[in-house]
PDB file of C-alpha atoms in Angstrom:
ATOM      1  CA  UNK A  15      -0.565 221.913 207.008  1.00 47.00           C
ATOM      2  CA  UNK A  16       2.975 223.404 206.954  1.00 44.00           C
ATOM      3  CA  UNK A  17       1.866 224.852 210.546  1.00 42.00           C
ATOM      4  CA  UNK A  18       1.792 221.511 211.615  1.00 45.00           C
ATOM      5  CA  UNK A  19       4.540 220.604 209.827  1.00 46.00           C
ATOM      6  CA  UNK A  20       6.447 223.492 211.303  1.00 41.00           C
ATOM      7  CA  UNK A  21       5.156 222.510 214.753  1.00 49.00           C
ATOM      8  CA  UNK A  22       6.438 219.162 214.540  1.00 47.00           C
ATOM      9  CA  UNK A  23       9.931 219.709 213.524  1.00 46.00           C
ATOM     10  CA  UNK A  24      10.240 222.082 216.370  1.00 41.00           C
ATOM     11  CA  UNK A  25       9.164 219.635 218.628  1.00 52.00           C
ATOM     12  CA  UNK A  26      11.576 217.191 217.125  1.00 51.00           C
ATOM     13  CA  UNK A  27      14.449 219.821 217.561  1.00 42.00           C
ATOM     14  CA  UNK A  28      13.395 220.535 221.191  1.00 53.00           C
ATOM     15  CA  UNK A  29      13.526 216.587 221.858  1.00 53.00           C
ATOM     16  CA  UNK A  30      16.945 216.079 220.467  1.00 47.00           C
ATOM     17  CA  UNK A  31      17.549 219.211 222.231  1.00 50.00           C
ATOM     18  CA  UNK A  32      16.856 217.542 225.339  1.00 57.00           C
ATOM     19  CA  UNK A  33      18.635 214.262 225.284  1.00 53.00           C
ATOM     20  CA  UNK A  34      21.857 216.214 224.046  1.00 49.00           C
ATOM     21  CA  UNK A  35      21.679 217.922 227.271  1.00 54.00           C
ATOM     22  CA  UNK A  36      20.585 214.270 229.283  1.00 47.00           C
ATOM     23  CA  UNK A  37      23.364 212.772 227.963  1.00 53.00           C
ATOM     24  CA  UNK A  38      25.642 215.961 228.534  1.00 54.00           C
ATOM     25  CA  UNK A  39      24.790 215.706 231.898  1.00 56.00           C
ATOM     26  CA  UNK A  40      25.659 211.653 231.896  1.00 51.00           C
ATOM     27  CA  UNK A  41      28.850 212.535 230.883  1.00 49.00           C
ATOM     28  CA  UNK A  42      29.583 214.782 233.673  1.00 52.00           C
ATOM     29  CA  UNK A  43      28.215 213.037 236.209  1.00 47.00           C
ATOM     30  CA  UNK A  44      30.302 210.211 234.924  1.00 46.00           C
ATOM     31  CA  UNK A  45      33.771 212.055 234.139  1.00 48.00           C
ATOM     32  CA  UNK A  46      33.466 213.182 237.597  1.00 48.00           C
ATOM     33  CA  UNK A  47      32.792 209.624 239.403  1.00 46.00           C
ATOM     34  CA  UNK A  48      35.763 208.626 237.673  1.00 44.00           C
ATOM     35  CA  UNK A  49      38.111 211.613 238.863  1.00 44.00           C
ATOM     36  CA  UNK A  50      37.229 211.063 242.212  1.00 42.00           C
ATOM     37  CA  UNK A  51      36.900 207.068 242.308  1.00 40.00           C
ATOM     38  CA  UNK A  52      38.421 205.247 245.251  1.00 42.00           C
ATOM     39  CA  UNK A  53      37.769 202.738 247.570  1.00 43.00           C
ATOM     40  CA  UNK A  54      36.766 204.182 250.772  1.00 39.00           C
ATOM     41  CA  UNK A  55      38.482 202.034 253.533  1.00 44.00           C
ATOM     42  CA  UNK A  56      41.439 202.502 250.695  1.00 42.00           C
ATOM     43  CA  UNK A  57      42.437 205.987 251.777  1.00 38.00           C
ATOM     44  CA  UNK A  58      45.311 208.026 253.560  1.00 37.00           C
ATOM     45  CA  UNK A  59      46.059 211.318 254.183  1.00 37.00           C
ATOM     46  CA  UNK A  60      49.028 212.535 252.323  1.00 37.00           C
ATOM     47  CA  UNK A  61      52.495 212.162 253.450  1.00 38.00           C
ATOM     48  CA  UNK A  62      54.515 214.833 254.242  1.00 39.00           C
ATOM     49  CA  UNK A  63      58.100 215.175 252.532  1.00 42.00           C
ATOM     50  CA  UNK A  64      60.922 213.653 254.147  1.00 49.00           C
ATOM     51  CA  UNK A  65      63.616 216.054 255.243  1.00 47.00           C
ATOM     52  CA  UNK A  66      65.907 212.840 255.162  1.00 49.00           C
ATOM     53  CA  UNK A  67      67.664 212.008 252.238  1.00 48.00           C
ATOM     54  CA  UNK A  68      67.854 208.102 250.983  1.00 48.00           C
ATOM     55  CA  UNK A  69      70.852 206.147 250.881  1.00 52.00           C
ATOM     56  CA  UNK A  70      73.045 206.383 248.332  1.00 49.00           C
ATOM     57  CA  UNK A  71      72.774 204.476 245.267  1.00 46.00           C
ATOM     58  CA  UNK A  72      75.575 202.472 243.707  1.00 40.00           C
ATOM     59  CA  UNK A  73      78.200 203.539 241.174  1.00 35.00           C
ATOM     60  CA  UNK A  74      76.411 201.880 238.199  1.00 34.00           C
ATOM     61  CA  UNK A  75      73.160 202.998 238.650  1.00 36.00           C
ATOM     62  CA  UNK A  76      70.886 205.947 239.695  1.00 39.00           C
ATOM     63  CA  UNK A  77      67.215 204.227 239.113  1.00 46.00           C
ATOM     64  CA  UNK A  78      65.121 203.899 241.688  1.00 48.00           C
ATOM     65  CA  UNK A  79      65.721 200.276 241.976  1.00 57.00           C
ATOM     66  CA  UNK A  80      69.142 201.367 243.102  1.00 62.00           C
ATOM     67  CA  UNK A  81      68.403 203.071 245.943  1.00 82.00           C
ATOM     68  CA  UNK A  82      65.573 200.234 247.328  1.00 92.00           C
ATOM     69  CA  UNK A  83      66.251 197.207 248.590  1.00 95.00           C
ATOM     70  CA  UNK A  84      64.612 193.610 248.537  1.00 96.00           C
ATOM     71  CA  UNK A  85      63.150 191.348 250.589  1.00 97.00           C
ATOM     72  CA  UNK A  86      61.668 187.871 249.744  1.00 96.00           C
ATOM     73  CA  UNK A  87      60.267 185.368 252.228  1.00 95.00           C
ATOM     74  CA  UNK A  88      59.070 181.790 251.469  1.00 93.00           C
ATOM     75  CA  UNK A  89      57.096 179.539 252.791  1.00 91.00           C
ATOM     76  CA  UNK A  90      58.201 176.317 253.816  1.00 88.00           C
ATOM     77  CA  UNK A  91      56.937 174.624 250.626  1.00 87.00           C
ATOM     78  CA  UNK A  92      59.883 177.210 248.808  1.00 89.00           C
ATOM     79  CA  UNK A  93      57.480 179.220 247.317  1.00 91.00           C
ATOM     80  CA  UNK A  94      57.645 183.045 248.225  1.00 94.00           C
ATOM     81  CA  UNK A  95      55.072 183.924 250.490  1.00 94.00           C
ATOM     82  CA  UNK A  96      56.179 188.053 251.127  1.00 96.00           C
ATOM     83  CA  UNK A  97      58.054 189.764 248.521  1.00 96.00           C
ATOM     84  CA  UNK A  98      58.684 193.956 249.382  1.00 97.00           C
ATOM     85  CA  UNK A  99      61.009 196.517 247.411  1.00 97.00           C
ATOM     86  CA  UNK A 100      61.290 199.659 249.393  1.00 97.00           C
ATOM     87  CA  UNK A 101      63.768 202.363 249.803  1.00 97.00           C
ATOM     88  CA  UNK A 102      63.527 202.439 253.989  1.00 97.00           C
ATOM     89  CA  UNK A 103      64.654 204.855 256.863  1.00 97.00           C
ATOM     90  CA  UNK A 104      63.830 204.462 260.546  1.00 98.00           C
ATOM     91  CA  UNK A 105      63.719 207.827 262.820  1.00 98.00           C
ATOM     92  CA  UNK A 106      64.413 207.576 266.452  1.00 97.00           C
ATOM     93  CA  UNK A 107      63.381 210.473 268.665  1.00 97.00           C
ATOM     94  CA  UNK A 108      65.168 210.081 272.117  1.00 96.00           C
ATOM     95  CA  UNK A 109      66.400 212.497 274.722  1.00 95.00           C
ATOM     96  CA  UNK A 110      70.306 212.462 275.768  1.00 94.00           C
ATOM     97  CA  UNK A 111      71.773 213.306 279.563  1.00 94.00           C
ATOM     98  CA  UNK A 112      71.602 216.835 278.309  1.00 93.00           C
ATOM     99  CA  UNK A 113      68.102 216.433 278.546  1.00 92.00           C
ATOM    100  CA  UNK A 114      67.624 217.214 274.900  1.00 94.00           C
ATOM    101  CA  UNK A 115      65.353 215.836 271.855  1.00 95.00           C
ATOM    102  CA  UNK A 116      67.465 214.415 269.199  1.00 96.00           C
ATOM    103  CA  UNK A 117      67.385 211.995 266.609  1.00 97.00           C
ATOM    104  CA  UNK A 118      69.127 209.086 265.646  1.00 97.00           C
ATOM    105  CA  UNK A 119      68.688 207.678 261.617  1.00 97.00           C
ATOM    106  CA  UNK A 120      68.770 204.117 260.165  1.00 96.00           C
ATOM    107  CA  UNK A 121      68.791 203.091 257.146  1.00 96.00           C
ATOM    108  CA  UNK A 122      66.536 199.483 256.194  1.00 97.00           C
ATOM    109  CA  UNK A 123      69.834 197.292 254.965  1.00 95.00           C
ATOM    110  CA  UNK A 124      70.033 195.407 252.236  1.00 95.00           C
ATOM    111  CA  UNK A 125      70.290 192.176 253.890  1.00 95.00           C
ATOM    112  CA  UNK A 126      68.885 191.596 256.945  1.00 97.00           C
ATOM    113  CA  UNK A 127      68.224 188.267 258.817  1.00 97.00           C
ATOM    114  CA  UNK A 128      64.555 187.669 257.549  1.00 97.00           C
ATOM    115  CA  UNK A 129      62.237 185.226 259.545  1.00 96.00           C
ATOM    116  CA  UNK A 130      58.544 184.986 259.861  1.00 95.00           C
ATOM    117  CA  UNK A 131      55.661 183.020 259.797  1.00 94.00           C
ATOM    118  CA  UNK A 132      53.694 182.208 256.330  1.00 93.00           C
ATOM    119  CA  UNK A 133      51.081 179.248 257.697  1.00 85.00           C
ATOM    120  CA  UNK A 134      48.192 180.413 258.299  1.00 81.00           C
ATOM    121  CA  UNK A 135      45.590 181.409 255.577  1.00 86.00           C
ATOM    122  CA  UNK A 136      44.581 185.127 256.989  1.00 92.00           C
ATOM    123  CA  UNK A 137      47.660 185.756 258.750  1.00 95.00           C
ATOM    124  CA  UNK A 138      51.813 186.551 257.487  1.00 96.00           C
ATOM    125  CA  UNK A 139      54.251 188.299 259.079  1.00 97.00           C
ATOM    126  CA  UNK A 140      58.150 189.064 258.177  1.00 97.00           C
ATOM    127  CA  UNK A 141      60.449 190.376 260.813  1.00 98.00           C
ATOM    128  CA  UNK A 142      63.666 191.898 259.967  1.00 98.00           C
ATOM    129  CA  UNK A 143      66.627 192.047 262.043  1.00 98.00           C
ATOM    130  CA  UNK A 144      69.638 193.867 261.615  1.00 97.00           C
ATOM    131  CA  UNK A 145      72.428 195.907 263.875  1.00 96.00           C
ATOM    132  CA  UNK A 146      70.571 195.347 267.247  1.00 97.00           C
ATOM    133  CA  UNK A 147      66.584 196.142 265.612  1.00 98.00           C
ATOM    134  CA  UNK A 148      64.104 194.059 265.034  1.00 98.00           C
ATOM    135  CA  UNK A 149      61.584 195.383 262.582  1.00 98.00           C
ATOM    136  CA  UNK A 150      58.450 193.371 262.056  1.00 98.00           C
ATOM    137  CA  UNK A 151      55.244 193.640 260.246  1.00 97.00           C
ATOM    138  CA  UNK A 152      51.990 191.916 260.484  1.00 97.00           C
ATOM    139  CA  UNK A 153      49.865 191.095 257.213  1.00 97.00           C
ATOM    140  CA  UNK A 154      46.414 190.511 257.116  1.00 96.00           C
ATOM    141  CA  UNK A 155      43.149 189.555 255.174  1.00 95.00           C
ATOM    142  CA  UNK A 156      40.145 191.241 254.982  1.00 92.00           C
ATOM    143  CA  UNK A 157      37.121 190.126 256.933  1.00 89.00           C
ATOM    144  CA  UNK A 158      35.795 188.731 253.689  1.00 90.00           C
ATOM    145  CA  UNK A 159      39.196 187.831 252.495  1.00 91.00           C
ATOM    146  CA  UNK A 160      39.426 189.932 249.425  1.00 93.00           C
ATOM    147  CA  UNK A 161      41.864 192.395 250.504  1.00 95.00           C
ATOM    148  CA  UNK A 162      45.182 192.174 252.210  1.00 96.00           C
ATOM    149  CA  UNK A 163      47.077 195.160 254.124  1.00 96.00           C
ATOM    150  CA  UNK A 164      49.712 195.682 256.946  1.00 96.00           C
ATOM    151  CA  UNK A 165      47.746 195.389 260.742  1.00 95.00           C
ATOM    152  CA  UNK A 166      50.667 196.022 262.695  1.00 96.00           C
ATOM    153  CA  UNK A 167      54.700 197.145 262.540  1.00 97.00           C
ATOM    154  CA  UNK A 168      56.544 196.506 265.570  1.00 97.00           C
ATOM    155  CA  UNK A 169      60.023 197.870 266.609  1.00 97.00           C
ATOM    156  CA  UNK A 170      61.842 196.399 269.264  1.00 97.00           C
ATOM    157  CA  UNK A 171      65.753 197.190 270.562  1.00 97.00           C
ATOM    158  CA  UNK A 172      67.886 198.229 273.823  1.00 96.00           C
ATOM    159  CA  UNK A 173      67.730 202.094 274.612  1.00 95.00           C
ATOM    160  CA  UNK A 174      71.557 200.929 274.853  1.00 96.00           C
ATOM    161  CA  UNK A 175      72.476 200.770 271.310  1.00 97.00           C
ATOM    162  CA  UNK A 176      74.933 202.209 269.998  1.00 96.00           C
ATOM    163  CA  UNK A 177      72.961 204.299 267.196  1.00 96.00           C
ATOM    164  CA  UNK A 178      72.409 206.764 270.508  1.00 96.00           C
ATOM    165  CA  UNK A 179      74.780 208.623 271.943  1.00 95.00           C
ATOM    166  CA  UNK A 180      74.654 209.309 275.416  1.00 94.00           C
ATOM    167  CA  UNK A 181      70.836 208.625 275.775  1.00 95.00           C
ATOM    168  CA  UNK A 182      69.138 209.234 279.427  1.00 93.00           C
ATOM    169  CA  UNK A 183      67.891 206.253 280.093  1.00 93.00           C
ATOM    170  CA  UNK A 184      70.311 203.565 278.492  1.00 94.00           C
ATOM    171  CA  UNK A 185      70.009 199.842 279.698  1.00 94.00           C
ATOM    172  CA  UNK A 186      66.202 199.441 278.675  1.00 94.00           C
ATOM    173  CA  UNK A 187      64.030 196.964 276.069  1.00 95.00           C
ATOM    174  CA  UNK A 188      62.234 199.169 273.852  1.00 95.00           C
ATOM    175  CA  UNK A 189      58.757 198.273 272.079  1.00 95.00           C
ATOM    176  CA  UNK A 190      57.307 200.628 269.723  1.00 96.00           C
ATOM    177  CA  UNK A 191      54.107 199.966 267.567  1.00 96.00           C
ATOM    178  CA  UNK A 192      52.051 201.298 265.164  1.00 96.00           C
ATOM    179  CA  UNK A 193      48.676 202.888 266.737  1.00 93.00           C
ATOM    180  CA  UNK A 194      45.909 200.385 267.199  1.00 86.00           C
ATOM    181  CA  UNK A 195      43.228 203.588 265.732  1.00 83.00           C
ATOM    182  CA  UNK A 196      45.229 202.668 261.942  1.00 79.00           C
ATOM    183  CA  UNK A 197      44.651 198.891 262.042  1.00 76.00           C
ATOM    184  CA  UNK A 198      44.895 199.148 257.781  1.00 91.00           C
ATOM    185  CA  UNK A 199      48.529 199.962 256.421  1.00 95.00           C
ATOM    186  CA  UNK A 200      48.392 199.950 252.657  1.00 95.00           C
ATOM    187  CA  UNK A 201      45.081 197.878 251.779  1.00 94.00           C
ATOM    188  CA  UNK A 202      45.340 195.748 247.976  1.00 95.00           C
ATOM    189  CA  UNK A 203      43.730 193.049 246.681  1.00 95.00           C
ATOM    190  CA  UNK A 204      44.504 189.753 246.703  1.00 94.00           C
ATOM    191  CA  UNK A 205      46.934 188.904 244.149  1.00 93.00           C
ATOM    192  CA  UNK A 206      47.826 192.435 243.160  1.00 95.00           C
ATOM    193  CA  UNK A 207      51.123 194.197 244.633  1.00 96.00           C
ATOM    194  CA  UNK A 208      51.156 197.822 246.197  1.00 97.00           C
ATOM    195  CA  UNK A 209      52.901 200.343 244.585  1.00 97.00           C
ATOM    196  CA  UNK A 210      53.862 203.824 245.384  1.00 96.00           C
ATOM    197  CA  UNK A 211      56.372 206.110 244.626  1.00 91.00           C
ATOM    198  CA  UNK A 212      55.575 208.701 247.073  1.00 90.00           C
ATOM    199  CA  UNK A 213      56.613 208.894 250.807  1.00 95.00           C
ATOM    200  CA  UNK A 214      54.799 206.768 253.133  1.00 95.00           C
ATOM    201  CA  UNK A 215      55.439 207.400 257.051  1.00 96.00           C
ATOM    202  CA  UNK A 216      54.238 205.092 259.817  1.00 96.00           C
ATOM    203  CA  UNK A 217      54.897 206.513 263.440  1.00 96.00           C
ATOM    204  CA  UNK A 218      55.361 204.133 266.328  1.00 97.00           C
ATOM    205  CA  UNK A 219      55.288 204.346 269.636  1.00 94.00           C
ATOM    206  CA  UNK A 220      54.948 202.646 273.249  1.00 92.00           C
ATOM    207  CA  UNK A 221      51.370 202.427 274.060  1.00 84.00           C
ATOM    208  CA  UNK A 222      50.398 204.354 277.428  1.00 80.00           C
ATOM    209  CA  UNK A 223      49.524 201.476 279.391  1.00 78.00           C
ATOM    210  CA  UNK A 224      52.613 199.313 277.979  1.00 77.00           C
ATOM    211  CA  UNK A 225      55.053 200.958 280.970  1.00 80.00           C
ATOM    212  CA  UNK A 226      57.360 202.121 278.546  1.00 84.00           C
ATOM    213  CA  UNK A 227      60.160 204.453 280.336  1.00 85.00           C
ATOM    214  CA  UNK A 228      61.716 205.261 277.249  1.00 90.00           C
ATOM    215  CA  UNK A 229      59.902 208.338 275.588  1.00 91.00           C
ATOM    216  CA  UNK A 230      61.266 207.159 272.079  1.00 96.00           C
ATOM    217  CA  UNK A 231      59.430 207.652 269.224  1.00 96.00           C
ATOM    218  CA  UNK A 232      59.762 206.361 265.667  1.00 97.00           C
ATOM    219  CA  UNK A 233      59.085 206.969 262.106  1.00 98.00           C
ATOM    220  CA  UNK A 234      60.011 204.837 259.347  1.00 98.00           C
ATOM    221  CA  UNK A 235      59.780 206.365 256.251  1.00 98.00           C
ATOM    222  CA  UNK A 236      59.039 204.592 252.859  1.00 97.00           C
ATOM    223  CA  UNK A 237      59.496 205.656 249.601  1.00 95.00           C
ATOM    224  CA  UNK A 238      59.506 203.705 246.050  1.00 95.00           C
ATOM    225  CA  UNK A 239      57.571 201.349 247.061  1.00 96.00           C
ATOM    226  CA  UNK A 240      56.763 197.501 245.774  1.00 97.00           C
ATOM    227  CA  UNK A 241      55.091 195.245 247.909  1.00 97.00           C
ATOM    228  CA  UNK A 242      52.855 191.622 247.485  1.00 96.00           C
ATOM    229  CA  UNK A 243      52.129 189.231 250.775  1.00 96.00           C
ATOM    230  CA  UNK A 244      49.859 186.232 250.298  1.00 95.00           C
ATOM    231  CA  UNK A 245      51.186 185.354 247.259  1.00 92.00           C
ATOM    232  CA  UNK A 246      50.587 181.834 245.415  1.00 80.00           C
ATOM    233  CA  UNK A 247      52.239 182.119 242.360  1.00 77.00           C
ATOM    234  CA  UNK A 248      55.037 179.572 242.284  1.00 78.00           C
ATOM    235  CA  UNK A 249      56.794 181.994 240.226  1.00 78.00           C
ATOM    236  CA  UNK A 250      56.921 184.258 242.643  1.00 84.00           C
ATOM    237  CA  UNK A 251      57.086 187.063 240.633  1.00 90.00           C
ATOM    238  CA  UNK A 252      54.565 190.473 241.173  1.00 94.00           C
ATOM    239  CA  UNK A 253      51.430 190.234 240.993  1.00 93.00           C
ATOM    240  CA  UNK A 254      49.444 193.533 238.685  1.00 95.00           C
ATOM    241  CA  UNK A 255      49.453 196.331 240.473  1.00 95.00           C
ATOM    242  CA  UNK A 256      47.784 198.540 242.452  1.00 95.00           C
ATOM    243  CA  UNK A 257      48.550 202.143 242.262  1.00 94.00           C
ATOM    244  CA  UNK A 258      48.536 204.913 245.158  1.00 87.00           C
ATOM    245  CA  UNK A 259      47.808 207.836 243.869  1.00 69.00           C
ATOM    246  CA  UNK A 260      49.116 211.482 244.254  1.00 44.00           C
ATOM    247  CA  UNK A 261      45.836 212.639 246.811  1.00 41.00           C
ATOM    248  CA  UNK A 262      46.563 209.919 248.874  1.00 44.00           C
ATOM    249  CA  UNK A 263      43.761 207.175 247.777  1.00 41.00           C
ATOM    250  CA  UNK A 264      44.397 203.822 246.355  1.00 44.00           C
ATOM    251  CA  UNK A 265      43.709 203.521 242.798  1.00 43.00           C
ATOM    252  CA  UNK A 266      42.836 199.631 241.166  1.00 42.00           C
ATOM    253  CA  UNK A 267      43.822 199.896 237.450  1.00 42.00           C
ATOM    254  CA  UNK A 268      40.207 198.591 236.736  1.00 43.00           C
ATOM    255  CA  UNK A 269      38.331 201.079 237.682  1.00 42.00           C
ATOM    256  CA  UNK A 270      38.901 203.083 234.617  1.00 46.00           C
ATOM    257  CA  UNK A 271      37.256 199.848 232.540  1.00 43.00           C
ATOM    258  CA  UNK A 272      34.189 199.801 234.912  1.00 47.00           C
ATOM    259  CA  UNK A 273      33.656 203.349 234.571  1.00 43.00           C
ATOM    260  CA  UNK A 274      33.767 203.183 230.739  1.00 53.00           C
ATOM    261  CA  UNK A 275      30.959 200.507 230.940  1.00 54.00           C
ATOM    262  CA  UNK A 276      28.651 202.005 233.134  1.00 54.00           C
ATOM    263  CA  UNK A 277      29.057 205.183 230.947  1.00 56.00           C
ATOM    264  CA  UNK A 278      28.400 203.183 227.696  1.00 56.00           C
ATOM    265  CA  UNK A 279      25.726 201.100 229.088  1.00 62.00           C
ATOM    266  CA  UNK A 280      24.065 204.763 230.502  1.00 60.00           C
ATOM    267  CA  UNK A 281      23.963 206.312 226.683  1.00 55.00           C
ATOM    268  CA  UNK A 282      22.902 203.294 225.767  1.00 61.00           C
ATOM    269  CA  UNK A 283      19.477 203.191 227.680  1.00 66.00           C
ATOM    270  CA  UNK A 284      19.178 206.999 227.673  1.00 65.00           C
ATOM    271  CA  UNK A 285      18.877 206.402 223.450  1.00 66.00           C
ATOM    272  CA  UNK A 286      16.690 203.777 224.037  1.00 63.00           C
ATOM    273  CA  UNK A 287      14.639 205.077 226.247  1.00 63.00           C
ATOM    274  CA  UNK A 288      14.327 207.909 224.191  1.00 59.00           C
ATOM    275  CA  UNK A 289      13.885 206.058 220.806  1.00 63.00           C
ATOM    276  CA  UNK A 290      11.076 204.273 222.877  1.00 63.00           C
ATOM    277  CA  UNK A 291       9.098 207.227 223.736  1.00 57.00           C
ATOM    278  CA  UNK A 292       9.215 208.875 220.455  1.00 62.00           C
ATOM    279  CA  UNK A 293       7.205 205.913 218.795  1.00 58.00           C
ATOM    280  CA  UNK A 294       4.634 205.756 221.417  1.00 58.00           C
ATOM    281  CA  UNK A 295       4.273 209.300 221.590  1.00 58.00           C
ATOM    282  CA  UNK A 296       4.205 209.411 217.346  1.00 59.00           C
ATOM    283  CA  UNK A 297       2.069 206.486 217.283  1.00 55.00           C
ATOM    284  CA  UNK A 298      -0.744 208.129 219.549  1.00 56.00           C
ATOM    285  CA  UNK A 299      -0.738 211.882 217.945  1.00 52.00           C
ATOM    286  CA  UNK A 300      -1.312 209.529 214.483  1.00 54.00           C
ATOM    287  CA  UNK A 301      -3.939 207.111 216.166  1.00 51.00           C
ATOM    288  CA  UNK A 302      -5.597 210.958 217.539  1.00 55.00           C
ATOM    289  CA  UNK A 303      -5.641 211.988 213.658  1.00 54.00           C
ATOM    290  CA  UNK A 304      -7.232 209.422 212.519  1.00 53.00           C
ATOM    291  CA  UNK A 305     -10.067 209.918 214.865  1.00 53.00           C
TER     292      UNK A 305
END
């Protein structure tokens, strides 16, 4: 009899054994989904680090707020339709009658002429212009209108301007885009605002079959970053937001809830499960005794 007894509890401390190590394993299986969440079509590579500096920030202030500027657009009913906070610089790349590769800087000012076009239901844009540039970008939704992100920038001046000095080819209407192959600039859901701290570049150029005799090439650099289009809030104040993080992935600040539940709800049915066959098994070694 205290065989048997002895027998049992073993086999009682090798089952709790196991489901300390099931639920071990749950829990690193878990941790490690939630390390390395993100949303697949929400992902860039990382930025590299500007060797330009930002503009300077006024007297009274050295936040970050200081240093960015912002831009609100609203629709034609008055409510805002665009609302962006960034800290901007735009590159030029351009050769000069030496024949040599230089570049010109510009900062994004802090009040530009803003225009645009907030109608349609899938489709925003805001164009900027300021000192002879015109900077626009296009907004989108997401096929199944979840999502919104940036589908296109667009820079547009004369090779002329003065920002060059002595370029090679002056006199000419310049048209740089984005490339088509990165059709989704900073993805978010609807009703949440981008954020990021870090550097974000965007390169444009003139497409090959555009007949661009220019050879410029941009980058406009973006750093502390705040950013919201399709808004409907007649507020129009931010929306919650929607983190970048430092790898370069997009991170929604409800993930970490949904990962807590799925791990609870796991434990929860690995117990149960458990619990479940333990009586079955008890209740058949005690129906085999009594035979």
């Amino acid at each position: 009899m205290k065989l048997i007894t002895f027998d049992k509890s073993l086999s009682r401390l090798q089952g709790l054994g196991n489901i300390a190590i099931v639920i071990s394993s749950l829990l690193a299986l878990f941790a490690t989904a939630a390390h390395g969440l993100q949303l697949p079509v929400f992902s860039t590579k990382t930025p590299r680090v500007s060797k330009y500096t930002t503009k300077s920030p006024s007297a009274s202030s050295m936040n970050h707020d200081a240093t960015a500027s912002l831009y609100r657009f609203n629709a034609t009913n008055g409510i805002t339709c665009i609302l962006m906070q960034v800290d901007g610089l735009i590159s030029i790349k351009y050769r000069n009658k030496l024949n040599e590769d230089v570049e010109a800087d510009l900062y994004m000012p802090d009040d530009p002429q803003l225009s645009g076009e907030c109608v349609e239901s899938n489709l925003e844009i805001l164009t900027m212009d300021f000192k002879g540039f015109r900077l626009s970008m296009t907004f989108k939704k997401s096929s199944g209108g979840e999502g919104w992100y940036i589908n296109l920038f667009e820079l547009t001046y004369s090779s002329s301007n003065t920002l060059f000095e002595h370029p090679d080819r002056p006199g000419l209407d310049v048209k740089l885009t984005s490339p088509a192959q990165t059709p989704m600039y900073f993805p978010t859901p609807v009703g949440k605002s981008y954020v990021c701290d870090k550097e974000q570049t965007v390169i444009m150029y003139a497409p090959h079959d555009s007949g661009d005799q220019s050879g410029h090439i941009a980058r406009l650099y973006l750093r502390d970053m705040h950013m919201q289009s399709f808004m409907f809030k007649d507020s129009g104040k931010w929306g919650p937001s929607f983190h970048c993080s430092a790898t370069g992935s997009y991170r929604d600040e409800t993930a970490p809830l949904a990962v807590g539940t799925a791990l609870a709800i796991a434990v929860l049915l690995t117990i149960s499960g458990y619990g479940g066959w333990r009586y079955f098994k008890i209740k058949k070694v005690q129906y085999g005794s009594m035979e």
